Structures are given as C-alpha cells and as structure tokens.
Amino acid sequence: QQQVKQSPQSLIVQKGGISIINCAYENTAFDYFPWYQQFPGKGPALLIAIRPDVSEKKEGRFTISFNKSAKQFSLHIMDSQPGDSATYFCAARRADSSYKLIFGSGTRLLVRP
Amino acid sequence: GAGVSQSPSNKVTEKGKDVELRCDPISGHTALYWYRQSLGQGLEFLIYFQGNSAPDKSGLPSDRFSAERTGGSVSTLTIQRTQQEDSAVYLCASSFGEGTQYFGPGTRLLVL
C-alpha cells in the first residue's frame, strides 16, 4: 500500500515559471515531510522540509505548503531555472518507526530555457 | 568534508551469484539506512541501523537480503542468489540520530 502519493509524474515548465508538485499521505502519524532533489547519477539531496505544526515554509525560491486537514503538501519552485531540472521526491517519516523515510514515486521536472 | 560513499558504483552480475555492496557513512553519524530505487520508481526502505540497537529489517524483500554494520560505521548489504528483479540502484544514507538523512551516490546493480 503506497503511503505517499506524488503527482505529476513529469512536469515541463518554462524558465521563470512556477513549478508545483503535489503529495498526499494517508498516515496521520507522520511528523516530518522532506523534499529531496536528485540529479542523474547522484543520490537524493535534501531540499527543504516541514513539520505538521507549520502551514508553510520558504527557503529562497522553494516553498512547501502543508495542509494537515487534507493530508496534502506541495513544493513550489518560483522563478524556475534550467538548473532546477531534476527528479523531486516528497517523503514522510514517523518518529515511532525508526525514522525511515517513505518516499513518493518522484516527479521529473524539466525547465526549458 | 567527506559525504557518504558507496562501492562499487556499478555492479554487473549473473543470476544466482551473490553480491556485496558497501557503504561508508559520514563520520560520527549514528544512523545508517539502505534504500532501493528501481527504474523510474521512488525509494524503498530496506533496513535501518541505529547505534547498538537491533536493526529494523522490516523492509528487506526476502531472506536473500541481509546487511550488517561493523563497529558502528561501515555497512555491507549482501544479496544472495541474485535475481533479475534485484536490478536497481541501492542507496545508503546516514544521519546523526533523527536528523537529516544524507545519501550516497548509490550502487547500480544489474543482474543478467
């Protein structure tokens, strides 16, 4: 049973546009929601993360919006750049479950120049 | 400073052979994780080590998979009698306690 559902599978955005990736989760015991960025041939790297007591977190061009009641969270990339082209994974973690991350299936983002 | 390193970076093996994948975590990190990433898929948790506690093996897909962590540092993931469906990228991550998980570059395993 997939516990974190991510959409879209792929996304094409023009340079300067806004990229939006959505995730939904099922387990209300999750207490930490990170987003990872992965370039081809590399391991994922933490981009930004949020806890459920906050509705929004912004770091530079990257913003997480969190809706606890809807059990949804999203990543917004403002002023998208070609260098942002990568695969993005949302994830969720339970503090009572060895801190393992449950990942979404990933979104391949392409930012056209 | 040095990040998480994994070796080999690529491994091609024949069906039925055993393989060992190595992970060197960031120095001082107490927790170590193994994940598997199949083509076009998200990451799937395999196993978790934290200090001297018993490992969480709940994600291992079969008894052909095992892992150990020696001296609280280096970890080895062993796959016995490899099958074609084992072909994937195996990623190791480490963290200091419940902190951020830092991933290595992965080992790309191809079982022919």
PDB file of C-alpha atoms in Angstrom:
ATOM      1  CA  GLN A   1       0.000   0.000   0.000  1.00  0.00           C
ATOM      2  CA  GLN A   2       1.520   3.260  -1.153  1.00  0.00           C
ATOM      3  CA  GLN A   3       1.509   5.644   1.752  1.00  0.00           C
ATOM      4  CA  VAL A   4       2.689   8.777  -0.074  1.00  0.00           C
ATOM      5  CA  LYS A   5       1.202   9.593  -3.450  1.00  0.00           C
ATOM      6  CA  GLN A   6       3.017  12.104  -5.652  1.00  0.00           C
ATOM      7  CA  SER A   7       1.910  13.919  -8.779  1.00  0.00           C
ATOM      8  CA  PRO A   8       2.546  14.724 -11.519  1.00  0.00           C
ATOM      9  CA  GLN A   9       4.937  12.063 -12.742  1.00  0.00           C
ATOM     10  CA  SER A  10       6.596  14.591 -15.031  1.00  0.00           C
ATOM     11  CA  LEU A  11       6.448  18.343 -15.443  1.00  0.00           C
ATOM     12  CA  ILE A  12       7.698  20.765 -18.076  1.00  0.00           C
ATOM     13  CA  VAL A  13       7.966  24.434 -17.160  1.00  0.00           C
ATOM     14  CA  GLN A  14       9.371  27.437 -18.971  1.00  0.00           C
ATOM     15  CA  LYS A  15      12.251  29.316 -17.404  1.00  0.00           C
ATOM     16  CA  GLY A  16      10.899  31.824 -14.922  1.00  0.00           C
ATOM     17  CA  GLY A  17       7.688  29.915 -14.354  1.00  0.00           C
ATOM     18  CA  ILE A  18       6.368  28.252 -11.219  1.00  0.00           C
ATOM     19  CA  SER A  19       6.773  24.505 -10.754  1.00  0.00           C
ATOM     20  CA  ILE A  20       4.247  22.823  -8.460  1.00  0.00           C
ATOM     21  CA  ILE A  21       4.496  19.241  -7.248  1.00  0.00           C
ATOM     22  CA  ASN A  22       1.874  17.696  -5.014  1.00  0.00           C
ATOM     23  CA  CYS A  23       1.906  14.905  -2.463  1.00  0.00           C
ATOM     24  CA  ALA A  24      -0.763  13.273  -0.364  1.00  0.00           C
ATOM     25  CA  TYR A  25      -0.303  10.976   2.584  1.00  0.00           C
ATOM     26  CA  GLU A  26      -2.504   8.591   4.489  1.00  0.00           C
ATOM     27  CA  ASN A  27      -0.888   8.029   7.855  1.00  0.00           C
ATOM     28  CA  THR A  28      -1.591  10.766  10.402  1.00  0.00           C
ATOM     29  CA  ALA A  29       1.361   9.531  12.484  1.00  0.00           C
ATOM     30  CA  PHE A  30       3.815  11.105  10.043  1.00  0.00           C
ATOM     31  CA  ASP A  31       5.606  14.005  11.713  1.00  0.00           C
ATOM     32  CA  TYR A  32       8.212  15.158   9.205  1.00  0.00           C
ATOM     33  CA  PHE A  33       7.881  15.838   5.496  1.00  0.00           C
ATOM     34  CA  PRO A  34      11.061  16.426   3.466  1.00  0.00           C
ATOM     35  CA  TRP A  35      11.549  17.057  -0.218  1.00  0.00           C
ATOM     36  CA  TYR A  36      14.585  15.614  -1.934  1.00  0.00           C
ATOM     37  CA  GLN A  37      16.167  16.645  -5.231  1.00  0.00           C
ATOM     38  CA  GLN A  38      18.005  14.082  -7.337  1.00  0.00           C
ATOM     39  CA  PHE A  39      20.181  14.702 -10.366  1.00  0.00           C
ATOM     40  CA  PRO A  40      21.008  11.843 -12.770  1.00  0.00           C
ATOM     41  CA  GLY A  41      23.680   9.563 -11.400  1.00  0.00           C
ATOM     42  CA  LYS A  42      23.573  11.153  -7.963  1.00  0.00           C
ATOM     43  CA  GLY A  43      21.935  10.325  -4.677  1.00  0.00           C
ATOM     44  CA  PRO A  44      18.977  12.387  -3.466  1.00  0.00           C
ATOM     45  CA  ALA A  45      19.795  15.559  -1.540  1.00  0.00           C
ATOM     46  CA  LEU A  46      17.536  17.262   0.989  1.00  0.00           C
ATOM     47  CA  LEU A  47      15.990  20.400  -0.463  1.00  0.00           C
ATOM     48  CA  ILE A  48      13.559  21.585   2.190  1.00  0.00           C
ATOM     49  CA  ALA A  49      11.461  20.017   4.939  1.00  0.00           C
ATOM     50  CA  ILE A  50       8.446  20.843   7.091  1.00  0.00           C
ATOM     51  CA  ARG A  51       6.738  19.592  10.226  1.00  0.00           C
ATOM     52  CA  PRO A  52       2.930  19.426  10.532  1.00  0.00           C
ATOM     53  CA  ASP A  53       2.658  22.274  13.035  1.00  0.00           C
ATOM     54  CA  VAL A  54       3.596  24.747  10.287  1.00  0.00           C
ATOM     55  CA  SER A  55       1.488  25.519   7.210  1.00  0.00           C
ATOM     56  CA  GLU A  56       4.231  26.963   5.047  1.00  0.00           C
ATOM     57  CA  LYS A  57       7.998  27.067   4.884  1.00  0.00           C
ATOM     58  CA  LYS A  58      10.047  29.069   2.434  1.00  0.00           C
ATOM     59  CA  GLU A  59      13.723  28.819   1.602  1.00  0.00           C
ATOM     60  CA  GLY A  60      14.809  31.017  -1.266  1.00  0.00           C
ATOM     61  CA  ARG A  61      12.832  30.054  -4.370  1.00  0.00           C
ATOM     62  CA  PHE A  62      11.494  26.881  -2.745  1.00  0.00           C
ATOM     63  CA  THR A  63       8.297  26.791  -0.668  1.00  0.00           C
ATOM     64  CA  ILE A  64       6.464  23.929   0.997  1.00  0.00           C
ATOM     65  CA  SER A  65       2.744  24.380   1.590  1.00  0.00           C
ATOM     66  CA  PHE A  66       1.233  21.980   4.112  1.00  0.00           C
ATOM     67  CA  ASN A  67      -2.456  21.213   4.626  1.00  0.00           C
ATOM     68  CA  LYS A  68      -2.808  18.978   7.665  1.00  0.00           C
ATOM     69  CA  SER A  69      -6.574  18.519   7.448  1.00  0.00           C
ATOM     70  CA  ALA A  70      -6.373  17.444   3.808  1.00  0.00           C
ATOM     71  CA  LYS A  71      -3.212  15.399   4.421  1.00  0.00           C
ATOM     72  CA  GLN A  72      -1.530  17.078   1.498  1.00  0.00           C
ATOM     73  CA  PHE A  73       1.657  19.006   0.952  1.00  0.00           C
ATOM     74  CA  SER A  74       3.229  20.600  -2.068  1.00  0.00           C
ATOM     75  CA  LEU A  75       6.504  22.009  -3.326  1.00  0.00           C
ATOM     76  CA  HIS A  76       6.507  25.284  -5.206  1.00  0.00           C
ATOM     77  CA  ILE A  77       9.587  26.345  -7.142  1.00  0.00           C
ATOM     78  CA  MET A  78       9.396  30.013  -8.006  1.00  0.00           C
ATOM     79  CA  ASP A  79      11.277  31.514 -10.954  1.00  0.00           C
ATOM     80  CA  SER A  80      12.201  28.020 -12.150  1.00  0.00           C
ATOM     81  CA  GLN A  81      15.629  27.719 -13.779  1.00  0.00           C
ATOM     82  CA  PRO A  82      17.093  25.139 -16.166  1.00  0.00           C
ATOM     83  CA  GLY A  83      19.430  24.104 -13.345  1.00  0.00           C
ATOM     84  CA  ASP A  84      16.364  23.021 -11.371  1.00  0.00           C
ATOM     85  CA  SER A  85      15.772  20.238 -13.907  1.00  0.00           C
ATOM     86  CA  ALA A  86      15.940  17.105 -11.777  1.00  0.00           C
ATOM     87  CA  THR A  87      13.735  14.496 -10.160  1.00  0.00           C
ATOM     88  CA  TYR A  88      11.967  15.586  -6.996  1.00  0.00           C
ATOM     89  CA  PHE A  89      10.753  13.227  -4.296  1.00  0.00           C
ATOM     90  CA  CYS A  90       8.458  14.001  -1.428  1.00  0.00           C
ATOM     91  CA  ALA A  91       8.733  11.836   1.637  1.00  0.00           C
ATOM     92  CA  ALA A  92       7.225  11.333   5.053  1.00  0.00           C
ATOM     93  CA  ARG A  93       8.562   9.960   8.287  1.00  0.00           C
ATOM     94  CA  ARG A  94       7.165   8.559  11.510  1.00  0.00           C
ATOM     95  CA  ALA A  95       9.104   9.253  14.662  1.00  0.00           C
ATOM     96  CA  ASP A  96       7.970   5.910  16.094  1.00  0.00           C
ATOM     97  CA  SER A  97       9.140   3.905  13.092  1.00  0.00           C
ATOM     98  CA  SER A  98      12.944   4.019  13.047  1.00  0.00           C
ATOM     99  CA  TYR A  99      12.900   7.369  11.207  1.00  0.00           C
ATOM    100  CA  LYS A 100      12.752   5.585   7.877  1.00  0.00           C
ATOM    101  CA  LEU A 101      11.517   7.736   5.030  1.00  0.00           C
ATOM    102  CA  ILE A 102       8.503   6.736   2.956  1.00  0.00           C
ATOM    103  CA  PHE A 103       9.006   8.230  -0.483  1.00  0.00           C
ATOM    104  CA  GLY A 104       6.635   9.282  -3.214  1.00  0.00           C
ATOM    105  CA  SER A 105       7.244   7.952  -6.694  1.00  0.00           C
ATOM    106  CA  GLY A 106       9.023  11.085  -7.900  1.00  0.00           C
ATOM    107  CA  THR A 107       8.429  13.926 -10.363  1.00  0.00           C
ATOM    108  CA  ARG A 108      10.780  14.520 -13.247  1.00  0.00           C
ATOM    109  CA  LEU A 109      10.998  18.276 -13.783  1.00  0.00           C
ATOM    110  CA  LEU A 110      12.296  19.826 -16.972  1.00  0.00           C
ATOM    111  CA  VAL A 111      12.731  23.581 -17.102  1.00  0.00           C
ATOM    112  CA  ARG A 112      13.051  24.831 -20.661  1.00  0.00           C
ATOM    113  CA  PRO A 113      15.354  27.806 -21.309  1.00  0.00           C
TER     114      PRO A 113
ATOM    115  CA  GLY B   1      34.037  17.187   4.430  1.00  0.00           C
ATOM    116  CA  ALA B   2      33.509  13.695   3.083  1.00  0.00           C
ATOM    117  CA  GLY B   3      29.972  12.604   2.364  1.00  0.00           C
ATOM    118  CA  VAL B   4      28.511   9.128   2.256  1.00  0.00           C
ATOM    119  CA  SER B   5      30.471   6.900  -0.069  1.00  0.00           C
ATOM    120  CA  GLN B   6      29.387   3.647  -1.678  1.00  0.00           C
ATOM    121  CA  SER B   7      31.205   0.980  -3.601  1.00  0.00           C
ATOM    122  CA  PRO B   8      31.186  -0.294  -6.181  1.00  0.00           C
ATOM    123  CA  SER B   9      29.462   2.410  -8.181  1.00  0.00           C
ATOM    124  CA  ASN B  10      28.313  -0.179 -10.712  1.00  0.00           C
ATOM    125  CA  LYS B  11      27.990  -3.933 -10.469  1.00  0.00           C
ATOM    126  CA  VAL B  12      27.001  -6.396 -13.160  1.00  0.00           C
ATOM    127  CA  THR B  13      26.433  -9.949 -12.052  1.00  0.00           C
ATOM    128  CA  GLU B  14      24.896 -13.137 -13.284  1.00  0.00           C
ATOM    129  CA  LYS B  15      21.653 -14.505 -11.954  1.00  0.00           C
ATOM    130  CA  GLY B  16      22.279 -16.749  -8.970  1.00  0.00           C
ATOM    131  CA  LYS B  17      25.514 -15.105  -7.863  1.00  0.00           C
ATOM    132  CA  ASP B  18      25.966 -13.332  -4.531  1.00  0.00           C
ATOM    133  CA  VAL B  19      26.861  -9.635  -4.349  1.00  0.00           C
ATOM    134  CA  GLU B  20      28.118  -7.378  -1.587  1.00  0.00           C
ATOM    135  CA  LEU B  21      27.535  -3.640  -1.582  1.00  0.00           C
ATOM    136  CA  ARG B  22      29.455  -1.358   0.749  1.00  0.00           C
ATOM    137  CA  CYS B  23      28.532   1.902   2.450  1.00  0.00           C
ATOM    138  CA  ASP B  24      30.827   4.268   4.330  1.00  0.00           C
ATOM    139  CA  PRO B  25      28.663   6.727   6.268  1.00  0.00           C
ATOM    140  CA  ILE B  26      29.590  10.232   7.299  1.00  0.00           C
ATOM    141  CA  SER B  27      31.938  10.095  10.254  1.00  0.00           C
ATOM    142  CA  GLY B  28      30.082  10.448  13.545  1.00  0.00           C
ATOM    143  CA  HIS B  29      26.675   9.620  12.137  1.00  0.00           C
ATOM    144  CA  THR B  30      24.876   7.173  14.359  1.00  0.00           C
ATOM    145  CA  ALA B  31      22.144   6.038  11.997  1.00  0.00           C
ATOM    146  CA  LEU B  32      22.538   4.258   8.679  1.00  0.00           C
ATOM    147  CA  TYR B  33      19.846   3.350   6.164  1.00  0.00           C
ATOM    148  CA  TRP B  34      19.674   1.283   2.996  1.00  0.00           C
ATOM    149  CA  TYR B  35      17.100   2.065   0.323  1.00  0.00           C
ATOM    150  CA  ARG B  36      16.444   0.592  -3.108  1.00  0.00           C
ATOM    151  CA  GLN B  37      15.462   2.630  -6.147  1.00  0.00           C
ATOM    152  CA  SER B  38      14.049   0.703  -9.065  1.00  0.00           C
ATOM    153  CA  LEU B  39      13.975   2.269 -12.522  1.00  0.00           C
ATOM    154  CA  GLY B  40      11.551   5.192 -12.558  1.00  0.00           C
ATOM    155  CA  GLN B  41      10.382   4.492  -9.043  1.00  0.00           C
ATOM    156  CA  GLY B  42      10.694   6.107  -5.678  1.00  0.00           C
ATOM    157  CA  LEU B  43      12.986   4.899  -2.969  1.00  0.00           C
ATOM    158  CA  GLU B  44      12.024   1.812  -0.997  1.00  0.00           C
ATOM    159  CA  PHE B  45      13.278   1.401   2.563  1.00  0.00           C
ATOM    160  CA  LEU B  46      15.270  -1.772   3.212  1.00  0.00           C
ATOM    161  CA  ILE B  47      16.990  -1.646   6.602  1.00  0.00           C
ATOM    162  CA  TYR B  48      17.979   0.782   9.375  1.00  0.00           C
ATOM    163  CA  PHE B  49      20.812   0.690  11.904  1.00  0.00           C
ATOM    164  CA  GLN B  50      20.951   2.985  14.928  1.00  0.00           C
ATOM    165  CA  GLY B  51      23.891   2.718  17.301  1.00  0.00           C
ATOM    166  CA  ASN B  52      23.926  -0.577  19.149  1.00  0.00           C
ATOM    167  CA  SER B  53      20.177  -1.135  18.834  1.00  0.00           C
ATOM    168  CA  ALA B  54      18.740  -4.072  16.945  1.00  0.00           C
ATOM    169  CA  PRO B  55      18.365  -3.115  13.276  1.00  0.00           C
ATOM    170  CA  ASP B  56      14.974  -2.525  11.712  1.00  0.00           C
ATOM    171  CA  LYS B  57      14.911  -5.119   8.934  1.00  0.00           C
ATOM    172  CA  SER B  58      11.248  -4.654   8.086  1.00  0.00           C
ATOM    173  CA  GLY B  59      11.919  -3.500   4.530  1.00  0.00           C
ATOM    174  CA  LEU B  60      14.087  -6.387   3.361  1.00  0.00           C
ATOM    175  CA  PRO B  61      12.149  -8.024   0.486  1.00  0.00           C
ATOM    176  CA  SER B  62      13.283 -11.593   1.088  1.00  0.00           C
ATOM    177  CA  ASP B  63      15.664 -13.702   3.148  1.00  0.00           C
ATOM    178  CA  ARG B  64      18.170 -13.440   0.302  1.00  0.00           C
ATOM    179  CA  PHE B  65      18.883  -9.912   1.539  1.00  0.00           C
ATOM    180  CA  SER B  66      20.942  -9.229   4.631  1.00  0.00           C
ATOM    181  CA  ALA B  67      23.006  -6.382   5.990  1.00  0.00           C
ATOM    182  CA  GLU B  68      25.450  -5.754   8.755  1.00  0.00           C
ATOM    183  CA  ARG B  69      27.124  -2.738  10.235  1.00  0.00           C
ATOM    184  CA  THR B  70      30.513  -3.299  11.778  1.00  0.00           C
ATOM    185  CA  GLY B  71      31.857  -1.122  14.569  1.00  0.00           C
ATOM    186  CA  GLY B  72      29.009   1.302  14.173  1.00  0.00           C
ATOM    187  CA  SER B  73      30.444   2.568  10.922  1.00  0.00           C
ATOM    188  CA  VAL B  74      30.791   0.711   7.608  1.00  0.00           C
ATOM    189  CA  SER B  75      27.829  -1.314   6.408  1.00  0.00           C
ATOM    190  CA  THR B  76      27.576  -4.127   3.888  1.00  0.00           C
ATOM    191  CA  LEU B  77      24.393  -5.151   2.108  1.00  0.00           C
ATOM    192  CA  THR B  78      24.528  -8.711   0.804  1.00  0.00           C
ATOM    193  CA  ILE B  79      22.194 -10.173  -1.774  1.00  0.00           C
ATOM    194  CA  GLN B  80      22.419 -13.914  -2.168  1.00  0.00           C
ATOM    195  CA  ARG B  81      21.384 -15.850  -5.257  1.00  0.00           C
ATOM    196  CA  THR B  82      20.609 -12.656  -7.158  1.00  0.00           C
ATOM    197  CA  GLN B  83      17.540 -12.483  -9.371  1.00  0.00           C
ATOM    198  CA  GLN B  84      16.834 -10.178 -12.293  1.00  0.00           C
ATOM    199  CA  GLU B  85      14.238  -8.312 -10.238  1.00  0.00           C
ATOM    200  CA  ASP B  86      17.041  -7.315  -7.858  1.00  0.00           C
ATOM    201  CA  SER B  87      18.383  -4.970 -10.544  1.00  0.00           C
ATOM    202  CA  ALA B  88      18.126  -1.466  -9.111  1.00  0.00           C
ATOM    203  CA  VAL B  89      20.130   1.348  -7.569  1.00  0.00           C
ATOM    204  CA  TYR B  90      20.943   0.651  -3.945  1.00  0.00           C
ATOM    205  CA  LEU B  91      21.302   3.818  -1.908  1.00  0.00           C
ATOM    206  CA  CYS B  92      22.809   4.240   1.501  1.00  0.00           C
ATOM    207  CA  ALA B  93      22.080   7.180   3.781  1.00  0.00           C
ATOM    208  CA  SER B  94      23.364   8.238   7.169  1.00  0.00           C
ATOM    209  CA  SER B  95      22.203  10.701   9.789  1.00  0.00           C
ATOM    210  CA  PHE B  96      23.028  11.913  13.239  1.00  0.00           C
ATOM    211  CA  GLY B  97      20.147  10.490  15.203  1.00  0.00           C
ATOM    212  CA  GLU B  98      16.845  11.659  13.748  1.00  0.00           C
ATOM    213  CA  GLY B  99      18.475  14.418  11.742  1.00  0.00           C
ATOM    214  CA  THR B 100      18.719  14.895   8.013  1.00  0.00           C
ATOM    215  CA  GLN B 101      19.495  11.775   6.027  1.00  0.00           C
ATOM    216  CA  TYR B 102      22.433  12.272   3.675  1.00  0.00           C
ATOM    217  CA  PHE B 103      22.545   9.927   0.728  1.00  0.00           C
ATOM    218  CA  GLY B 104      25.459   8.408  -1.078  1.00  0.00           C
ATOM    219  CA  PRO B 105      25.659   8.196  -4.883  1.00  0.00           C
ATOM    220  CA  GLY B 106      24.348   4.644  -4.932  1.00  0.00           C
ATOM    221  CA  THR B 107      25.428   1.332  -6.413  1.00  0.00           C
ATOM    222  CA  ARG B 108      23.813   0.449  -9.708  1.00  0.00           C
ATOM    223  CA  LEU B 109      23.233  -3.302  -9.758  1.00  0.00           C
ATOM    224  CA  LEU B 110      22.411  -5.148 -12.954  1.00  0.00           C
ATOM    225  CA  VAL B 111      21.591  -8.834 -12.763  1.00  0.00           C
ATOM    226  CA  LEU B 112      21.813 -10.585 -16.114  1.00  0.00           C
TER     227      LEU B 112
END
